[in-house]
Coordinates of C-alpha atoms and ligand atoms in Angstrom, one line a residue:
M348 CA 108.2 100.4 84.8
A349 CA 106.1 103.3 86.1
R350 CA 104.1 102.3 89.1
L351 CA 100.4 102.9 88.8
F352 CA 99.3 101.9 92.3
G353 CA 100.1 104.4 94.8
T354 CA 99.8 104.3 98.6
N355 CA 96.0 103.5 98.1
G356 CA 94.9 102.5 94.7
V357 CA 95.4 104.2 91.4
R358 CA 94.6 107.9 91.0
G359 CA 95.1 110.7 88.6
V360 CA 93.6 113.8 87.0
V361 CA 90.7 112.5 84.8
N362 CA 91.3 112.4 81.0
R363 CA 94.8 113.5 81.6
D364 CA 96.7 110.8 83.8
F365 CA 93.7 108.8 84.6
T366 CA 92.0 108.0 81.3
V367 CA 89.0 105.8 80.2
E368 CA 91.5 103.5 78.5
L369 CA 93.6 103.1 81.7
A370 CA 90.4 102.5 83.8
Q371 CA 89.2 99.9 81.3
G372 CA 92.6 98.2 81.0
L373 CA 93.2 98.1 84.8
A374 CA 89.8 96.7 85.2
A375 CA 90.4 93.9 82.8
A376 CA 93.7 93.1 84.4
A377 CA 92.1 93.2 87.8
G378 CA 89.2 91.0 86.8
S379 CA 91.5 88.3 85.4
V380 CA 93.4 88.3 88.7
L381 CA 90.5 88.6 91.1
G382 CA 88.0 86.0 89.7
K383 CA 84.6 85.5 88.3
E384 CA 82.2 87.6 90.5
V385 CA 83.4 91.2 91.0
A386 CA 81.6 94.2 92.7
V387 CA 81.8 97.7 91.3
G388 CA 80.9 100.8 93.3
R389 CA 81.5 104.5 92.8
D390 CA 81.7 107.7 94.7
A391 CA 79.8 110.9 93.7
R392 CA 82.4 112.6 91.7
T393 CA 81.2 114.1 88.3
S394 CA 83.6 111.7 86.4
S395 CA 82.6 108.7 88.3
P396 CA 79.8 107.5 85.9
M397 CA 82.3 107.6 83.0
V398 CA 84.9 105.8 84.9
R399 CA 82.4 103.2 86.3
D400 CA 81.4 102.4 82.8
A401 CA 84.9 101.9 81.7
V402 CA 85.7 99.6 84.7
V403 CA 82.4 97.6 84.1
S404 CA 83.4 97.2 80.4
G405 CA 86.9 96.1 81.2
L406 CA 85.6 93.5 83.8
L407 CA 82.9 92.1 81.4
S408 CA 85.4 91.9 78.6
V409 CA 87.4 89.3 80.4
G410 CA 84.3 87.3 81.4
C411 CA 83.7 88.6 84.9
N412 CA 80.1 89.0 86.2
V413 CA 79.7 92.5 87.6
H414 CA 77.7 93.3 90.8
D415 CA 76.9 96.9 90.4
M416 CA 76.5 98.5 93.9
G417 CA 75.8 102.0 92.6
V418 CA 76.9 105.1 94.6
V419 CA 78.3 103.8 97.8
P420 CA 81.0 104.6 100.4
T421 CA 84.2 102.6 100.0
P422 CA 83.8 100.8 103.3
A423 CA 80.2 99.7 102.3
L424 CA 81.5 98.1 99.1
Q425 CA 84.4 96.5 100.9
Y426 CA 82.1 94.9 103.6
M427 CA 79.6 93.7 101.0
V428 CA 82.3 92.0 98.8
K429 CA 83.1 89.8 101.9
S430 CA 79.5 89.4 103.0
L431 CA 78.1 88.4 99.7
G432 CA 81.1 86.0 99.2
L433 CA 82.3 87.8 95.9
D434 CA 85.7 87.3 94.4
G435 CA 86.5 91.0 94.7
G436 CA 85.6 94.5 93.9
V437 CA 86.6 97.7 92.1
M438 CA 85.6 101.0 93.8
V439 CA 85.8 104.0 91.5
T440 CA 87.0 106.9 93.7
A441 CA 89.9 109.3 94.3
S442 CA 89.1 109.3 98.0
H443 CA 89.9 112.7 99.4
N444 CA 91.7 114.1 96.3
P445 CA 90.2 117.2 94.7
P446 CA 87.2 116.9 92.3
Q447 CA 89.4 116.8 89.1
F448 CA 90.9 113.5 90.2
N449 CA 89.4 110.0 89.9
G450 CA 90.9 106.4 90.4
V451 CA 90.1 102.9 91.5
K452 CA 90.6 101.0 94.8
V453 CA 90.8 97.3 94.2
V454 CA 89.4 95.0 96.8
A455 CA 90.2 91.2 97.3
A456 CA 87.6 88.6 98.1
D457 CA 88.1 89.1 101.8
G458 CA 86.8 92.6 101.4
V459 CA 90.2 94.3 102.1
E460 CA 92.3 96.2 99.6
I461 CA 94.5 93.9 97.7
S462 CA 98.0 93.2 98.8
R463 CA 101.0 95.0 97.3
A464 CA 102.0 91.6 95.6
T465 CA 98.5 91.6 94.0
E466 CA 98.8 95.2 92.9
D467 CA 102.2 94.1 91.2
R468 CA 100.4 91.2 89.3
I469 CA 97.7 93.5 88.0
E470 CA 100.1 96.1 86.9
G471 CA 102.4 93.6 85.4
L472 CA 99.5 92.2 83.3
H473 CA 98.3 95.6 82.3
F474 CA 101.8 96.6 81.0
K475 CA 102.2 93.4 79.1
G476 CA 99.1 94.4 77.0
G477 CA 96.4 93.1 79.3
P478 CA 94.6 89.7 79.5
E479 CA 93.0 87.9 76.6
P480 CA 89.4 89.0 76.0
A481 CA 86.7 86.5 76.6
P482 CA 85.1 85.0 73.5
W483 CA 81.8 86.5 72.7
N484 CA 79.8 83.9 74.5
M485 CA 81.7 84.2 77.6
V486 CA 81.4 88.0 78.1
G487 CA 80.1 88.7 81.6
A488 CA 76.6 90.0 82.9
V489 CA 75.7 92.8 85.1
R490 CA 73.4 92.5 88.2
E491 CA 72.5 95.5 90.3
H492 CA 72.4 95.5 94.0
D493 CA 71.1 97.7 96.8
I494 CA 73.6 97.4 99.6
L495 CA 73.0 100.5 101.7
E496 CA 70.5 98.8 104.0
P497 CA 72.4 95.7 104.8
Y498 CA 75.6 97.7 105.3
I499 CA 73.8 100.2 107.7
G500 CA 72.2 97.2 109.6
A501 CA 75.7 95.6 110.0
V502 CA 77.2 98.7 111.4
V503 CA 74.4 99.3 113.8
S504 CA 74.5 95.8 115.0
R505 CA 78.1 96.2 116.2
V506 CA 77.2 98.6 119.1
D507 CA 74.6 98.6 121.9
H508 CA 71.8 100.3 120.2
G509 CA 69.5 100.4 123.3
L510 CA 72.2 102.0 125.5
I511 CA 73.2 104.6 123.0
A512 CA 69.5 105.5 122.3
S513 CA 68.9 105.8 126.1
R514 CA 71.4 108.6 126.5
G515 CA 69.9 111.3 124.2
L516 CA 73.1 112.0 122.4
K517 CA 73.3 114.6 119.6
V518 CA 75.8 114.2 116.8
A519 CA 76.8 116.9 114.1
L520 CA 77.9 115.5 110.7
D521 CA 79.9 117.2 108.0
T522 CA 79.6 114.7 105.2
G523 CA 81.6 117.1 102.9
N524 CA 79.0 116.5 99.9
G525 CA 80.6 113.0 99.6
V526 CA 79.0 109.5 99.9
S527 CA 78.9 109.5 103.5
C528 CA 75.7 111.5 103.4
L529 CA 74.1 108.2 102.2
V530 CA 74.9 106.4 105.4
A531 CA 76.2 108.4 108.3
P532 CA 73.0 110.3 109.1
L533 CA 71.0 107.1 108.9
V534 CA 73.4 105.1 111.2
A535 CA 73.3 107.8 113.8
S536 CA 69.6 108.3 113.7
R537 CA 69.1 104.4 113.8
L538 CA 71.1 104.5 117.0
G539 CA 68.7 107.0 118.5
A540 CA 71.0 110.0 118.4
G541 CA 69.8 113.5 117.3
V542 CA 71.4 114.2 113.9
Y543 CA 72.3 117.5 112.5
T544 CA 74.1 117.8 109.2
V545 CA 76.0 120.3 106.9
N546 CA 77.3 119.7 103.5
A547 CA 74.9 116.7 103.2
E548 CA 73.9 116.8 99.6
L549 CA 75.9 114.7 97.1
D550 CA 78.0 116.9 94.9
G551 CA 80.9 115.7 92.9
G552 CA 82.4 119.2 92.8
F553 CA 82.7 119.2 96.7
P554 CA 81.6 122.8 96.9
G555 CA 81.2 122.7 100.8
R556 CA 84.7 122.4 102.1
G557 CA 86.6 120.1 99.7
S558 CA 86.7 116.4 99.9
E559 CA 89.4 116.2 102.6
P560 CA 88.4 117.0 106.2
T561 CA 91.2 118.7 108.0
P562 CA 91.2 120.5 111.4
E563 CA 91.4 123.8 109.4
N564 CA 88.4 123.4 107.1
L565 CA 85.7 122.2 109.5
D566 CA 84.4 125.7 110.6
A567 CA 80.9 124.8 109.4
L568 CA 81.0 121.7 111.6
R569 CA 82.3 123.7 114.5
D570 CA 79.4 126.2 114.1
L571 CA 76.9 123.4 113.9
I572 CA 78.2 121.8 117.2
G573 CA 77.9 125.3 118.7
A574 CA 74.4 126.0 117.5
T575 CA 73.0 122.6 118.4
G576 CA 74.9 121.5 121.5
A577 CA 76.1 118.4 119.7
D578 CA 78.0 115.9 121.9
L579 CA 80.2 114.8 119.0
G580 CA 81.1 116.2 115.6
I581 CA 82.4 114.2 112.6
G582 CA 83.8 115.3 109.2
F583 CA 84.0 112.5 106.6
D584 CA 86.3 112.3 103.5
G585 CA 84.9 112.0 100.0
D586 CA 84.5 108.2 100.0
G587 CA 83.6 107.7 103.6
D588 CA 86.5 105.7 104.9
R589 CA 88.4 108.5 106.8
S590 CA 87.0 110.8 109.5
I591 CA 88.1 113.8 111.6
I592 CA 86.2 114.0 114.8
M593 CA 85.4 117.1 116.9
D594 CA 84.5 117.4 120.6
E595 CA 81.5 119.1 122.1
K596 CA 83.5 122.4 122.3
G597 CA 84.4 122.4 118.6
E598 CA 87.9 121.3 119.1
A599 CA 89.2 119.0 116.2
V600 CA 90.8 115.8 117.3
W601 CA 93.8 114.6 115.5
G602 CA 93.6 110.9 114.1
D603 CA 96.2 109.7 116.6
K604 CA 94.1 110.8 119.5
S605 CA 90.9 109.4 118.2
L606 CA 92.7 106.1 117.6
S607 CA 94.2 106.1 121.2
L608 CA 90.7 106.9 122.6
I609 CA 89.1 104.0 120.8
A610 CA 92.1 101.7 121.7
D611 CA 91.7 102.8 125.3
W612 CA 88.0 101.8 125.3
Y613 CA 88.6 98.6 123.3
L614 CA 91.4 97.4 125.2
G615 CA 89.5 98.2 128.4
R616 CA 87.3 95.3 127.4
H617 CA 89.8 93.1 125.7
A618 CA 93.0 93.6 127.7
G619 CA 96.3 92.4 126.3
E620 CA 95.3 92.5 122.5
T621 CA 97.4 93.9 119.8
V622 CA 96.6 97.2 117.9
V623 CA 98.1 97.6 114.3
T624 CA 99.3 101.0 113.2
S625 CA 101.7 102.6 110.8
I626 CA 105.1 104.0 111.9
S627 CA 103.8 107.6 111.4
T628 CA 101.4 107.3 114.4
S629 CA 102.1 108.9 117.7
K630 CA 103.8 107.1 120.5
G631 CA 100.9 108.1 122.6
L632 CA 99.1 105.0 121.1
E633 CA 101.7 102.7 122.4
D634 CA 101.5 104.4 125.9
V635 CA 97.8 103.7 126.0
V636 CA 98.0 100.2 124.7
N637 CA 100.8 99.2 127.0
R638 CA 98.8 100.4 129.9
H639 CA 96.4 97.8 129.1
G640 CA 99.0 95.1 128.8
G641 CA 98.6 95.1 125.0
R642 CA 101.1 95.5 122.2
V643 CA 101.4 97.7 119.1
H644 CA 102.2 95.9 115.8
W645 CA 104.0 98.7 113.7
V646 CA 103.6 98.6 109.8
R647 CA 104.6 100.7 106.9
V648 CA 102.5 103.8 106.1
G649 CA 99.3 103.0 104.2
S650 CA 96.0 101.7 105.1
V651 CA 96.6 98.5 103.1
D652 CA 99.4 97.4 105.2
V653 CA 97.5 97.9 108.4
S654 CA 94.4 96.1 107.1
R655 CA 96.6 93.3 105.7
A656 CA 98.4 92.8 109.0
M657 CA 95.1 92.6 110.7
V658 CA 93.8 90.0 108.5
E659 CA 97.0 88.0 108.5
H660 CA 97.4 87.9 112.3
G661 CA 93.7 88.2 113.3
Y662 CA 94.2 91.4 115.2
L663 CA 90.8 93.4 115.8
L664 CA 91.8 97.0 115.9
G665 CA 94.0 99.1 113.6
G666 CA 94.4 102.8 112.5
E667 CA 96.4 105.4 111.1
E668 CA 97.4 109.0 112.2
N669 CA 95.2 110.5 109.5
G670 CA 91.9 109.5 110.9
G671 CA 91.5 106.1 109.2
I672 CA 90.4 103.4 111.8
M673 CA 89.8 99.8 111.3
Y674 CA 87.4 98.0 113.7
G675 CA 87.9 94.3 112.9
P676 CA 84.8 92.8 114.7
H677 CA 82.9 94.7 111.8
H678 CA 85.4 94.6 109.0
P679 CA 89.3 95.3 109.0
V680 CA 89.1 98.3 106.8
R681 CA 88.8 102.1 107.5
D682 CA 85.2 103.0 108.1
G683 CA 84.1 106.4 109.0
A684 CA 80.4 105.4 109.9
M685 CA 81.6 102.5 112.0
I686 CA 83.9 104.8 113.9
M687 CA 81.1 107.2 114.5
A688 CA 79.0 104.4 115.9
L689 CA 81.9 103.4 118.2
L690 CA 82.3 106.9 119.4
L691 CA 78.6 107.1 120.3
Q692 CA 79.1 103.9 122.2
I693 CA 82.1 105.2 124.1
L694 CA 80.1 108.5 125.0
A695 CA 77.2 106.2 126.1
D696 CA 79.4 103.9 128.2
T697 CA 81.3 106.6 129.9
R698 CA 78.6 109.3 130.2
R699 CA 81.4 111.9 130.1
P700 CA 82.0 114.6 127.5
L701 CA 84.3 113.9 124.6
S702 CA 86.6 116.8 125.5
E703 CA 87.3 115.1 128.9
L704 CA 88.1 111.6 127.3
I705 CA 90.4 113.2 124.9
A706 CA 92.2 115.3 127.5
E707 CA 93.1 112.0 129.3
Q708 CA 95.0 110.7 126.2
P709 CA 98.7 111.1 126.2
I710 CA 99.9 114.5 125.2
Y711 CA 102.6 114.7 122.5
S712 CA 103.3 117.5 120.0
K713 CA 103.4 116.4 116.4
A714 CA 104.4 118.2 113.2
K715 CA 104.3 117.4 109.5
D716 CA 106.0 119.0 106.7
K717 CA 107.2 118.1 103.1
V718 CA 110.0 118.8 100.7
D719 CA 109.6 118.8 97.0
C720 CA 111.2 115.7 95.4
P721 CA 110.7 114.6 91.7
D722 CA 109.5 111.1 91.5
E723 CA 112.6 110.0 89.5
L724 CA 114.9 111.0 92.5
K725 CA 112.8 109.2 95.2
E726 CA 114.7 105.9 94.9
E727 CA 118.1 107.6 95.2
V728 CA 116.8 109.7 98.1
L729 CA 115.7 106.6 99.9
R730 CA 119.0 105.0 99.3
R731 CA 120.8 108.0 100.9
L732 CA 118.5 108.8 103.7
P733 CA 120.2 106.6 106.3
G734 CA 123.3 108.5 105.6
L735 CA 121.6 111.6 107.0
V736 CA 121.0 110.1 110.3
E737 CA 124.1 107.9 111.0
G738 CA 124.6 106.7 114.7
L739 CA 121.2 107.2 115.8
D740 CA 118.3 104.5 116.5
V741 CA 117.2 104.1 112.9
D742 CA 114.3 102.1 111.5
T743 CA 114.2 101.7 107.7
M744 CA 110.9 99.7 107.6
D745 CA 109.4 102.7 105.5
G746 CA 111.7 105.6 104.6
V747 CA 113.8 106.3 107.6
K748 CA 112.6 106.7 111.2
V749 CA 114.9 108.0 113.8
T750 CA 114.1 107.7 117.5
Y751 CA 115.9 109.7 120.2
G752 CA 116.5 108.8 123.8
D753 CA 113.7 111.0 125.1
G754 CA 111.2 109.3 122.9
S755 CA 111.0 111.9 120.3
W756 CA 111.2 110.8 116.7
I757 CA 111.2 111.8 113.0
L758 CA 110.1 109.8 109.9
I759 CA 111.1 110.8 106.5
R760 CA 109.6 109.0 103.5
P761 CA 109.0 109.6 99.8
S762 CA 105.2 110.1 99.2
G763 CA 103.4 107.3 97.3
T764 CA 101.1 109.9 95.7
E765 CA 102.9 113.2 95.2
P766 CA 106.3 114.3 94.1
V767 CA 107.3 115.1 97.6
C768 CA 109.2 113.5 100.5
R769 CA 107.1 113.9 103.8
L770 CA 108.4 114.5 107.2
Y771 CA 106.5 113.6 110.4
A772 CA 108.0 114.2 113.8
E773 CA 106.8 114.0 117.4
A774 CA 108.3 115.3 120.8
R775 CA 106.9 116.2 124.2
D776 CA 106.7 119.8 123.4
R777 CA 106.2 122.1 120.4
E778 CA 109.6 123.7 120.5
T779 CA 111.5 120.5 120.3
V780 CA 109.4 118.9 117.5
M781 CA 109.7 122.1 115.4
G782 CA 113.4 122.1 116.0
I783 CA 113.7 118.5 114.8
I784 CA 111.4 119.2 111.7
G785 CA 113.5 122.3 110.8
E786 CA 116.8 120.4 111.1
Y787 CA 115.8 117.6 108.9
K788 CA 113.8 119.7 106.4
D789 CA 117.1 121.6 105.9
R790 CA 119.3 118.4 105.5
L791 CA 116.7 116.7 103.2
G792 CA 116.4 119.7 101.1
K793 CA 120.3 119.9 100.6
L794 CA 120.3 116.2 99.8
I795 CA 117.7 116.5 97.0
A796 CA 119.2 119.7 95.6
G797 CA 122.6 117.9 95.4
L798 CA 121.0 115.2 93.2
Q799 CA 119.5 117.6 90.8
Ligands
LIG828 MG1 89.1 108.1 101.6

């Protein structure tokens, strides 16, 4: 059976892999698994109104009542599902994927992405022909909500508004023509910061810099920081859950380092707590957490696994190396606007430039690469991967992770969203990490070629 749910929801090219029929069918299956009251939100993609209507009709057809949240960031929908006590939600978005993509992220009653087991139930039901439609007099109803104000208020309430406002901070935002432009500038100005924006108009074609912020495509943000003297810059992804931060000098900060900075600040106030992260995250996080007497709880790659571990064990901070950070006191999901508010809090607390705070985080050199791997070979590659690395310290929680005596490591795993195997490596210096990546890219390439 083909798997529809990838690392984070179901996604595909609109009207080719991700059709109206698929959206409707998945929504019907999701609705019958989630329960009666289901939220629907959408991002600003050009195809999102079409997909939203398909999702709404699928949900109504199985008797769900739809709570239509309109155009909202994913984390706003997630927060409001929990806060309104709904049974779940469906967010129409392809997150950071290019504009021709769309998809859905399905949210459980606790406002967190559904577990892998629930994904399997929904898929199973869909592939068996879907649930029985409701009789005509049991078809659901639609109710509209305006959730931006309560969501923004909730984020602002999690930080010290008075302290932040007293510092006269300036923040530069690149909302990438995505839905963050509806919340991030408002949160920052509500906190008394001076706000400067670029790519701040909603546009489903993402004409500014694409929907995925990377250290390479944030030149406009860098220029904005330079022109305004902003203390902090942030680039958001298409649906507002992930963000890349930039210091006052225009240096992009990798997700690992923003996570370790926030962990450093958070554990400074809550010593000994546990931080959840995926096994692709830098060892630098563990160094910081250990310094505060805390512990890192490692999970498989994927925000769902981080969030679910936080919910299950009650941990209050989590994150991923790609810039997705979960602040449990607000809500244990990735939330770009919440992270912006926390960074303003950190700047206000420390009264120090962001570049100095980042420079104090542990220094490791990281590298990522990928090797083409057809989807049908992934299972076999996964089975044979341990053979590539025999005799070393090997962790097979997700793909294969090898750790060497000096702390350097490499993780190889088949991608959940693309026909590639990804390699992540880290070492104390650039030369070592590139050597490790090169060696394993070669071995993996030969393994895959041998299977074709
Ligand atoms: Mg996203």
